[in-house]
Tab-separated table of C-alpha atoms and ligand atoms in Angstrom:
chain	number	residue	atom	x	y	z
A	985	UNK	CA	80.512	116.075	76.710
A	986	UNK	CA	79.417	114.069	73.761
A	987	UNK	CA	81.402	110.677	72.936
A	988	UNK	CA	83.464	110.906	76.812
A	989	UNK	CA	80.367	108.508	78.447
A	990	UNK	CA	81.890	105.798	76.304
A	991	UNK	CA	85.409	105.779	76.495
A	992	UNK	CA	87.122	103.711	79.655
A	993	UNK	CA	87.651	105.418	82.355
A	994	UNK	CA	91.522	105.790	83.456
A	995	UNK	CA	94.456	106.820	86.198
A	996	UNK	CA	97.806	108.102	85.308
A	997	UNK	CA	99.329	107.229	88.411
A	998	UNK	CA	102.442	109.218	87.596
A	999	UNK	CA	103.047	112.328	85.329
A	1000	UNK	CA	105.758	115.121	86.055
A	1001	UNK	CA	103.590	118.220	84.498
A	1002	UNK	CA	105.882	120.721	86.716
A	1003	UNK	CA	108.543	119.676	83.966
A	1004	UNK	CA	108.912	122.735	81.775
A	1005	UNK	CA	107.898	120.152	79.019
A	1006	UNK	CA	104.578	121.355	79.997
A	1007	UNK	CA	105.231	125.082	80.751
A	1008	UNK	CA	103.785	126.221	77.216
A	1009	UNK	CA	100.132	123.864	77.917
A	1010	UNK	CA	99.923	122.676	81.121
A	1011	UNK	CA	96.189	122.831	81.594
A	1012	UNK	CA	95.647	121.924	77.992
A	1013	UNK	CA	97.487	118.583	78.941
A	1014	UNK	CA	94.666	117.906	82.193
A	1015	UNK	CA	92.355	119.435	79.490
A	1016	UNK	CA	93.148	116.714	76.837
A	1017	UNK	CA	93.425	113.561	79.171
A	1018	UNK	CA	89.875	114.122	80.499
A	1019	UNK	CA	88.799	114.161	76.930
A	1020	UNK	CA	90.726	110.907	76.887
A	1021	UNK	CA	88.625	109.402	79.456
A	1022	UNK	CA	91.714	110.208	82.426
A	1023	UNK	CA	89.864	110.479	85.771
A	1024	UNK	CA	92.712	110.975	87.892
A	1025	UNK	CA	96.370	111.634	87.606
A	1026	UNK	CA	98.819	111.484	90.696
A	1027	UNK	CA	101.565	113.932	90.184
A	1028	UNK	CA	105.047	114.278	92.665
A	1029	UNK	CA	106.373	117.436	92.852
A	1030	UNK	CA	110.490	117.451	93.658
A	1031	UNK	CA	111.056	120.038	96.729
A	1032	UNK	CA	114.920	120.705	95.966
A	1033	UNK	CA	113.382	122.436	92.461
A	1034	UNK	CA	111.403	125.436	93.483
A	1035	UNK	CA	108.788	125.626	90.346
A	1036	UNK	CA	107.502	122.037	90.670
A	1037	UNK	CA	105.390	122.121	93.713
A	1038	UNK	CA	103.522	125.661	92.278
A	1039	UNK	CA	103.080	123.950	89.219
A	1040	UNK	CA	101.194	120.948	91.001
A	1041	UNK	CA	99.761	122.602	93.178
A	1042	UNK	CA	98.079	125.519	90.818
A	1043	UNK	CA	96.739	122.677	88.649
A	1044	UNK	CA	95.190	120.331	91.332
A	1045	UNK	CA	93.550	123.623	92.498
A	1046	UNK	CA	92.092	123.594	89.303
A	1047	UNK	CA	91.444	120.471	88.530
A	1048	UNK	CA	90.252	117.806	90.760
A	1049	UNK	CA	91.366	114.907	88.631
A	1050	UNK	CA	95.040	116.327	89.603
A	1051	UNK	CA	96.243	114.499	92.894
A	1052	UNK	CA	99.321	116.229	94.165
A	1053	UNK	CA	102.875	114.468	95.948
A	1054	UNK	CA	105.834	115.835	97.369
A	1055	UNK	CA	108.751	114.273	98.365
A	1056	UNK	CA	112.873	114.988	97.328
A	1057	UNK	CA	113.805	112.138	94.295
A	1058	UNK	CA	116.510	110.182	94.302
A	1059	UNK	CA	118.471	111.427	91.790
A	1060	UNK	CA	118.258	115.017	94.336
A	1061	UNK	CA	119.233	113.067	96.918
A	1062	UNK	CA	122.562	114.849	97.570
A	1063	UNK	CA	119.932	117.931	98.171
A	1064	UNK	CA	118.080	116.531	100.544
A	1065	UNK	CA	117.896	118.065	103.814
A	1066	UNK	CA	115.635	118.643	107.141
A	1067	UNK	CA	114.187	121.043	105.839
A	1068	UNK	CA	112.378	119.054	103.151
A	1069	UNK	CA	110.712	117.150	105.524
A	1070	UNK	CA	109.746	120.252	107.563
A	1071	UNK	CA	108.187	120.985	104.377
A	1072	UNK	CA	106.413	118.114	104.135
A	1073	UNK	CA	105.125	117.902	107.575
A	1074	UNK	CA	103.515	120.923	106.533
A	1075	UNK	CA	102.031	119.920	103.320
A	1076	UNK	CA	100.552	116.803	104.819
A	1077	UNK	CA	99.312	118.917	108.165
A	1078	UNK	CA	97.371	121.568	105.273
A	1079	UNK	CA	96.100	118.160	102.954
A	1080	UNK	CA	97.956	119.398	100.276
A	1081	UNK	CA	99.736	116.058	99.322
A	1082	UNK	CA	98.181	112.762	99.171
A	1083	UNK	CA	101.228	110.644	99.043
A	1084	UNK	CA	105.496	110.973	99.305
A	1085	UNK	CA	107.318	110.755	96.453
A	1086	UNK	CA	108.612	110.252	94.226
A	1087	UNK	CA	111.217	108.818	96.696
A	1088	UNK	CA	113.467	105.557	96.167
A	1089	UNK	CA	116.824	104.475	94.776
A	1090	UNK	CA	118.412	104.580	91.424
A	1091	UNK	CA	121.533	102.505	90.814
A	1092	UNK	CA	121.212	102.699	87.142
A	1093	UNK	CA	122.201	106.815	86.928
A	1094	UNK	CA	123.444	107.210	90.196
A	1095	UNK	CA	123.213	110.722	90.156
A	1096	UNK	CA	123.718	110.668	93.962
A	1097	UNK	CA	126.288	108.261	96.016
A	1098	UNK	CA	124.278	105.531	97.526
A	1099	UNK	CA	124.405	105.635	100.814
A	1100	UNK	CA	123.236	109.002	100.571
A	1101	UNK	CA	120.098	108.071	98.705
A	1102	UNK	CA	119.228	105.128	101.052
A	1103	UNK	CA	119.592	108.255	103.799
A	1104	UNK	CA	116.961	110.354	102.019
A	1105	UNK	CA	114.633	107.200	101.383
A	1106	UNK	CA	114.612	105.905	104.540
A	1107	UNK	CA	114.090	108.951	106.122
A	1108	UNK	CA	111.301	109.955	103.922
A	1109	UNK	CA	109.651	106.554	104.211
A	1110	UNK	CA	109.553	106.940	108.104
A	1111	UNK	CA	107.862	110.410	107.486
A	1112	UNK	CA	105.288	108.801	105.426
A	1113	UNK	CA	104.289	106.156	108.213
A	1114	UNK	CA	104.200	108.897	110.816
A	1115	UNK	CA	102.197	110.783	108.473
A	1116	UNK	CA	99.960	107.601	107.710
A	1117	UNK	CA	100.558	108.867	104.007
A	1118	UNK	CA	100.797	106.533	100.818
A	1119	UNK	CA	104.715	106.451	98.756
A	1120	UNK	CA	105.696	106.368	95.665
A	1121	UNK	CA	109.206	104.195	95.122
A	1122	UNK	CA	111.442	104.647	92.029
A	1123	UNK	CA	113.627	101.798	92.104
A	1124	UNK	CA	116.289	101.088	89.006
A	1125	UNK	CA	118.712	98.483	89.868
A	1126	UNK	CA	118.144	98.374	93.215
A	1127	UNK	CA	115.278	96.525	94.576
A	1128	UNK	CA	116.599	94.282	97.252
A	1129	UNK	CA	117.689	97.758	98.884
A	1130	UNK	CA	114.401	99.145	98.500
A	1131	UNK	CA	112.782	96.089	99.799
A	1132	UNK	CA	115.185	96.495	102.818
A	1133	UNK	CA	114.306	99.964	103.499
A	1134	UNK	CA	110.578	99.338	103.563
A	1135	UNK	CA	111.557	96.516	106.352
A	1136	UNK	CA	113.499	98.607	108.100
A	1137	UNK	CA	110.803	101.937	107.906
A	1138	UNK	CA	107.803	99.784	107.506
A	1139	UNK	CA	104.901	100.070	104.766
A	1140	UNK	CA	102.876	102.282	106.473
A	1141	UNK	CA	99.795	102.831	103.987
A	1142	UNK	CA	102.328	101.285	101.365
A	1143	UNK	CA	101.460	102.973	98.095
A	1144	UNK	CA	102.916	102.645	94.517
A	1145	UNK	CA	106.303	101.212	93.062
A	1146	UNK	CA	106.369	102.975	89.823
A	1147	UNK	CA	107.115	102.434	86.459
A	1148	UNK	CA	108.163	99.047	87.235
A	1149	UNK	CA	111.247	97.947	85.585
A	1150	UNK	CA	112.595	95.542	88.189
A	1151	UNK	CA	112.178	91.469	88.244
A	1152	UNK	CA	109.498	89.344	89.447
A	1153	UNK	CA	110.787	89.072	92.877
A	1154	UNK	CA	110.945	92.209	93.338
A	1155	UNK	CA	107.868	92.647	92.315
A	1156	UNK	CA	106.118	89.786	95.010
A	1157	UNK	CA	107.990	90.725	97.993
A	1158	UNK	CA	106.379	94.493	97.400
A	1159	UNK	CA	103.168	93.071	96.873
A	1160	UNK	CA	103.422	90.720	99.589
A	1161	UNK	CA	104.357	94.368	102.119
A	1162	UNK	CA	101.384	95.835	100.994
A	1163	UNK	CA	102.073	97.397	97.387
A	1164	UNK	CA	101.039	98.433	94.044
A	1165	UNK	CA	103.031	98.059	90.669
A	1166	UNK	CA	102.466	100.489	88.265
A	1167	UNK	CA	103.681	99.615	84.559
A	1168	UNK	CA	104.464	102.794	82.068
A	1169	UNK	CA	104.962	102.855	78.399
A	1170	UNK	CA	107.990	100.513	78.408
A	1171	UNK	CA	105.689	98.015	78.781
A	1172	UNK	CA	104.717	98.800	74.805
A	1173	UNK	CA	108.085	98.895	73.547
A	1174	UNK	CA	109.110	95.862	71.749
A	1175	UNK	CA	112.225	95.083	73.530
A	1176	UNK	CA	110.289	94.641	77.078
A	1177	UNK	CA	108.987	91.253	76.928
A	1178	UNK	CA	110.438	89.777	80.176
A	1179	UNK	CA	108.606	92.710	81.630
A	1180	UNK	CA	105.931	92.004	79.559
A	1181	UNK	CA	106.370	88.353	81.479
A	1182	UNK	CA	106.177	90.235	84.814
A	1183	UNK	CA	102.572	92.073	83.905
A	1184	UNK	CA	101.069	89.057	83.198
A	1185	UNK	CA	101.693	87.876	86.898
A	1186	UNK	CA	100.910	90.528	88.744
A	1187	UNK	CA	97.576	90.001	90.861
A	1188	UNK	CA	94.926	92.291	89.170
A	1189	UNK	CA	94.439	94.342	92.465
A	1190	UNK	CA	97.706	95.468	92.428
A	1191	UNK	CA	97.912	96.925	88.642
A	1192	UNK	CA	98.491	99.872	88.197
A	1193	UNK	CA	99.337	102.382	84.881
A	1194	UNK	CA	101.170	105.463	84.341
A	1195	UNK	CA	102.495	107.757	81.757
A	1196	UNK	CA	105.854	109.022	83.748
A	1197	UNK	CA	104.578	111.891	81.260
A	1198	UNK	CA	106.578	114.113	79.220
A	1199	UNK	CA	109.456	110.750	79.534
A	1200	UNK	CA	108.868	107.123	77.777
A	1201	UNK	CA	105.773	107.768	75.408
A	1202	UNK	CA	104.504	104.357	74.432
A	1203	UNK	CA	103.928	103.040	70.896
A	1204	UNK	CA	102.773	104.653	68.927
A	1205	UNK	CA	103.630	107.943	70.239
A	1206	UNK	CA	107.402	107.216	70.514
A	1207	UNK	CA	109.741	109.050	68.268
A	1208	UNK	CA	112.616	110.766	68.940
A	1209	UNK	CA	111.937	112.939	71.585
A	1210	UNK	CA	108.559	113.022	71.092
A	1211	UNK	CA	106.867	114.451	74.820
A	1212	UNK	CA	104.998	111.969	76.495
A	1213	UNK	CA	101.543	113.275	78.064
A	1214	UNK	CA	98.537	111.894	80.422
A	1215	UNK	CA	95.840	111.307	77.216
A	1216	UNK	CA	98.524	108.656	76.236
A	1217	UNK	CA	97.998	106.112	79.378
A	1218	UNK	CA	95.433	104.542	77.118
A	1219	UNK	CA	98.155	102.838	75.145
A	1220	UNK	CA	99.894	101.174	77.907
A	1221	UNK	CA	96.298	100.413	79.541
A	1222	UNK	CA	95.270	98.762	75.701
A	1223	UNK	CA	98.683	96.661	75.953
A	1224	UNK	CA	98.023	95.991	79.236
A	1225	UNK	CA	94.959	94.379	78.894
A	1226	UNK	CA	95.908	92.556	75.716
A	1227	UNK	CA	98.942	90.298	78.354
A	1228	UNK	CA	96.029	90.166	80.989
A	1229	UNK	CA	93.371	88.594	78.334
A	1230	UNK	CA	91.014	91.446	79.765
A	1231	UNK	CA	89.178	93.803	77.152
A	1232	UNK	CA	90.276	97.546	77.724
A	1233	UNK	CA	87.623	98.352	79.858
A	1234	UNK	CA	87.823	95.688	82.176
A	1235	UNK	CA	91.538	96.669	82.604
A	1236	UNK	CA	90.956	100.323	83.219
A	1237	UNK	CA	88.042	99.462	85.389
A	1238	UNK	CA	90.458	97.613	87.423
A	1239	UNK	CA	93.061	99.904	87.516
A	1240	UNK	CA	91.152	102.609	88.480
A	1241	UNK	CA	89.393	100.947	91.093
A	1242	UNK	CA	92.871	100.048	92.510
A	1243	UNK	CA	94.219	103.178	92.299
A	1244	UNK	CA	90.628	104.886	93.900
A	1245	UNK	CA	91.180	102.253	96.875
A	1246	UNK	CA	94.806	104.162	97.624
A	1247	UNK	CA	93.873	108.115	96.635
A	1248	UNK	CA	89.835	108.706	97.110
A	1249	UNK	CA	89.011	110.727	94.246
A	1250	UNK	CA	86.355	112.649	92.609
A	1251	UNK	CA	84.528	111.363	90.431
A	1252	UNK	CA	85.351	113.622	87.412
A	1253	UNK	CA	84.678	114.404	83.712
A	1254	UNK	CA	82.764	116.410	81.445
A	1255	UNK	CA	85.002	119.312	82.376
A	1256	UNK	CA	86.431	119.483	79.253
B	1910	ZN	ZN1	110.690	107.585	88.843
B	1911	ZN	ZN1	108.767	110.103	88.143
């Protein structure tokens, strides 16, 4: 496709297109990122809503630049149950997810009481080790606990914290067990320059970025409630680079090789 050879090539490491955001243009959202030079984007289904692994899994069928995830979030955590991880013994037996998640804590909402959260991570973190399987952490407000789960589960394959909002601490002790930090569009808003502070530290094998698609659209997309979408991880990756000193493409050469060391993918494009 003319003009694609020349644009950087990028990951979303984390868009939620089973949200019915996306119910009216799903495809034309995978359609558009390719277009926008998005190679691969890594999408977690929640099992305790029964549309969002059909939606993941119909597009990755589809499209090979869609990786699909499973796991029960922690906001669902009150849901949780063995059955969920019945169901995602048998997802990872069939190769139909490439990583758990999103799983973690969030202190900041609490939509679930603690201790039953730390329940559903832990347990879903020991899945993932036995399953040799990648995670993806959420963690708001609560990254010592997080970091104390891992200890207690162990990495495993380790994997992704996403849409990193927590301190620099946190951030080193996951790097130090093995993980990835993946920045979203916060990381453009002007308010966010301790994080800002944070993504200039991180070691460049560990970068990741992400959309966290249809929330937080990054300058200049923001508005009031203006949908977030893959095609817009360019922005973060473009402010990114600009704290790193890197030119675009070095950074989304980077991140994308990081992200292609954790999730083999395809190489894809001009399937728009
Ligand atoms: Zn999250
Ligand atoms: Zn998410």
């Amino acid at each position: 496709m003319e003009g694609t050879a020349a644009k950087p090539r990028l990951v979303d490491s984390h868009a939620h297109l089973d949200m019915a955001e996306f119910d009216a243009d799903r495809a034309d959202a995978v359609r558009r990122s390719l277009a926008a030079g998005v190679v691969a984007i890594l999408c977690p289904a929640d099992l305790t809503r029964a549309e969002s692994l059909p939606a993941i899994a119909g597009l990755a069928a589809e499209f090979p630049s869609v990786l699909a995830a499973a796991g029960v979030h922690p906001h669902q955590a009150k849901d949780f149950s063995d059955d969920h991880l019945d169901e995602l013994r048998g997802l990872a037996v069939r190769g139909a997810i490439r990583a758990v998640g999103e799983i973690g804590l969030d202190y900041h909402y609490d939509f679930s009481p603690r201790g039953i959260q730390l329940e559903a991570l832990r347990r879903q973190l020991a899945f993932a080790a036995e399953a040799g399987l990648p995670v993806i952490l959420h963690s708001r407000l609560s990254g010592a606990d997080i970091i104390a789960a891992v200890d207690a589960e162990g990495a495993g394959r380790g994997g992704i914290l996403h849409c990193f909002t927590e301190d620099w601490t946190t951030a080193m002790a996951m790097i130090d067990r093995g993980f990835h930090i993946s920045f979203s569009g916060i990381l453009t808003f002007p308010k966010a320059g301790s994080l800002r502070e944070v993504a200039a530290k991180v070691p460049l094998d560990r970068l990741l970025v992400e959309t966290d698609s249809p929330y937080l659209a990054p300058v200049p997309h923001r508005g009031s409630g203006r949908r977030n979408e893959p095609a817009f991880v360019v922005e973060t990756a473009r402010v990114l680079a600009g704290i790193r000193g890197l030119s675009l493409e070095d950074l989304a050469e980077a991140t994308t090789r990081n992200f292609a060391r954790l999730f083999p993918f395809e190489k894809t494009g001009g399937e728009c």
